[in-house]
Amino acid sequence: AEINRADVEGQTPLHLLAQNCNKKCEVELSAILAWIAHYKPDFDAVDKHGKTPRDYAPNDLKHHFEYHAPIDPAKLRYMFR
């Protein structure tokens, strides 16, 4: 799937998301990960540095970079009310 396509460094969109998230965007991060779970992203993808997305995530957000069961998109609306 395209969600798991890696760049020249072996990084997937999840790697990039993990590198650019912080505690301030935790609610949005949860919603993004729940949304993309339908596309079966590889949370264990290893880049050319031997790191997974979870390795790049800040310590207080690492738990988000584990398997997520897909969520009904209709339920996501309630996360942002």
mmCIF file of C-alpha atoms in Angstrom:
data_model
loop_
_atom_site.group_PDB
_atom_site.id
_atom_site.type_symbol
_atom_site.label_atom_id
_atom_site.label_comp_id
_atom_site.label_asym_id
_atom_site.label_seq_id
_atom_site.Cartn_x
_atom_site.Cartn_y
_atom_site.Cartn_z
ATOM 1 C CA ALA A 1 0.000 0.000 0.000
ATOM 2 C CA GLU A 2 1.121 3.585 -0.610
ATOM 3 C CA ILE A 3 0.946 4.309 3.121
ATOM 4 C CA ASN A 4 3.999 2.081 3.542
ATOM 5 C CA ARG A 5 6.021 3.432 0.608
ATOM 6 C CA ALA A 6 9.469 4.410 1.829
ATOM 7 C CA ASP A 7 11.681 7.256 0.644
ATOM 8 C CA VAL A 8 15.398 6.942 -0.187
ATOM 9 C CA GLU A 9 16.181 6.819 3.549
ATOM 10 C CA GLY A 10 13.712 3.990 4.046
ATOM 11 C CA GLN A 11 11.309 6.231 5.940
ATOM 12 C CA THR A 12 7.562 5.851 5.590
ATOM 13 C CA PRO A 13 4.937 8.523 6.290
ATOM 14 C CA LEU A 14 4.735 7.147 9.852
ATOM 15 C CA HIS A 15 8.450 7.820 10.371
ATOM 16 C CA LEU A 16 7.969 11.411 9.246
ATOM 17 C CA LEU A 17 4.880 11.852 11.393
ATOM 18 C CA ALA A 18 6.726 10.548 14.454
ATOM 19 C CA GLN A 19 9.629 12.931 13.865
ATOM 20 C CA ASN A 20 7.345 15.943 13.589
ATOM 21 C CA CYS A 21 4.851 15.395 16.399
ATOM 22 C CA ASN A 22 4.874 16.745 19.915
ATOM 23 C CA LYS A 23 2.635 16.785 22.969
ATOM 24 C CA LYS A 24 0.738 19.844 21.663
ATOM 25 C CA CYS A 25 -0.637 17.863 18.719
ATOM 26 C CA GLU A 26 -1.545 14.677 20.603
ATOM 27 C CA VAL A 27 -5.287 14.832 19.858
ATOM 28 C CA GLU A 28 -4.636 15.400 16.158
ATOM 29 C CA LEU A 29 -2.033 12.642 16.158
ATOM 30 C CA SER A 30 -4.545 10.195 17.635
ATOM 31 C CA ALA A 31 -7.085 11.130 14.978
ATOM 32 C CA ILE A 32 -4.572 10.798 12.117
ATOM 33 C CA LEU A 33 -3.411 7.386 13.296
ATOM 34 C CA ALA A 34 -6.974 6.175 13.792
ATOM 35 C CA TRP A 35 -7.894 7.393 10.318
ATOM 36 C CA ILE A 36 -4.940 5.788 8.515
ATOM 37 C CA ALA A 37 -5.372 2.484 10.358
ATOM 38 C CA HIS A 38 -7.799 1.517 7.584
ATOM 39 C CA TYR A 39 -4.837 1.514 5.191
ATOM 40 C CA LYS A 40 -2.820 -0.874 7.371
ATOM 41 C CA PRO A 41 0.325 1.182 7.958
ATOM 42 C CA ASP A 42 3.378 -0.797 9.021
ATOM 43 C CA PHE A 43 4.149 0.401 12.547
ATOM 44 C CA ASP A 44 7.212 -1.874 12.544
ATOM 45 C CA ALA A 45 8.781 -0.549 9.316
ATOM 46 C CA VAL A 46 12.535 -0.128 9.773
ATOM 47 C CA ASP A 47 14.399 2.658 7.983
ATOM 48 C CA LYS A 48 18.040 2.652 6.807
ATOM 49 C CA HIS A 49 19.107 3.672 10.315
ATOM 50 C CA GLY A 50 17.414 0.614 11.821
ATOM 51 C CA LYS A 51 14.660 2.681 13.453
ATOM 52 C CA THR A 52 10.900 2.283 13.498
ATOM 53 C CA PRO A 53 8.453 5.209 13.694
ATOM 54 C CA ARG A 54 8.099 4.522 17.430
ATOM 55 C CA ASP A 55 11.855 5.035 17.850
ATOM 56 C CA TYR A 56 11.540 8.585 16.515
ATOM 57 C CA ALA A 57 8.479 9.568 18.541
ATOM 58 C CA PRO A 58 8.906 11.645 21.695
ATOM 59 C CA ASN A 59 8.840 9.450 24.814
ATOM 60 C CA ASP A 60 5.434 10.699 25.936
ATOM 61 C CA LEU A 61 3.908 9.838 22.541
ATOM 62 C CA LYS A 62 5.548 6.478 21.783
ATOM 63 C CA HIS A 63 2.416 4.569 22.792
ATOM 64 C CA HIS A 64 0.602 6.098 19.799
ATOM 65 C CA PHE A 65 3.008 4.390 17.407
ATOM 66 C CA GLU A 66 1.814 0.878 18.116
ATOM 67 C CA TYR A 67 -0.901 -1.000 16.257
ATOM 68 C CA HIS A 68 -4.194 0.865 16.004
ATOM 69 C CA ALA A 69 -7.443 -0.858 15.202
ATOM 70 C CA PRO A 70 -9.354 1.008 12.500
ATOM 71 C CA ILE A 71 -11.977 3.405 13.796
ATOM 72 C CA ASP A 72 -15.266 4.299 12.155
ATOM 73 C CA PRO A 73 -14.649 7.649 10.411
ATOM 74 C CA ALA A 74 -17.988 8.935 11.704
ATOM 75 C CA LYS A 75 -16.647 8.649 15.250
ATOM 76 C CA LEU A 76 -13.696 10.932 14.444
ATOM 77 C CA ARG A 77 -16.032 13.938 14.226
ATOM 78 C CA TYR A 78 -16.603 13.712 17.961
ATOM 79 C CA MET A 79 -12.875 13.961 18.716
ATOM 80 C CA PHE A 80 -12.805 17.565 17.497
ATOM 81 C CA ARG A 81 -15.920 19.009 19.102
#
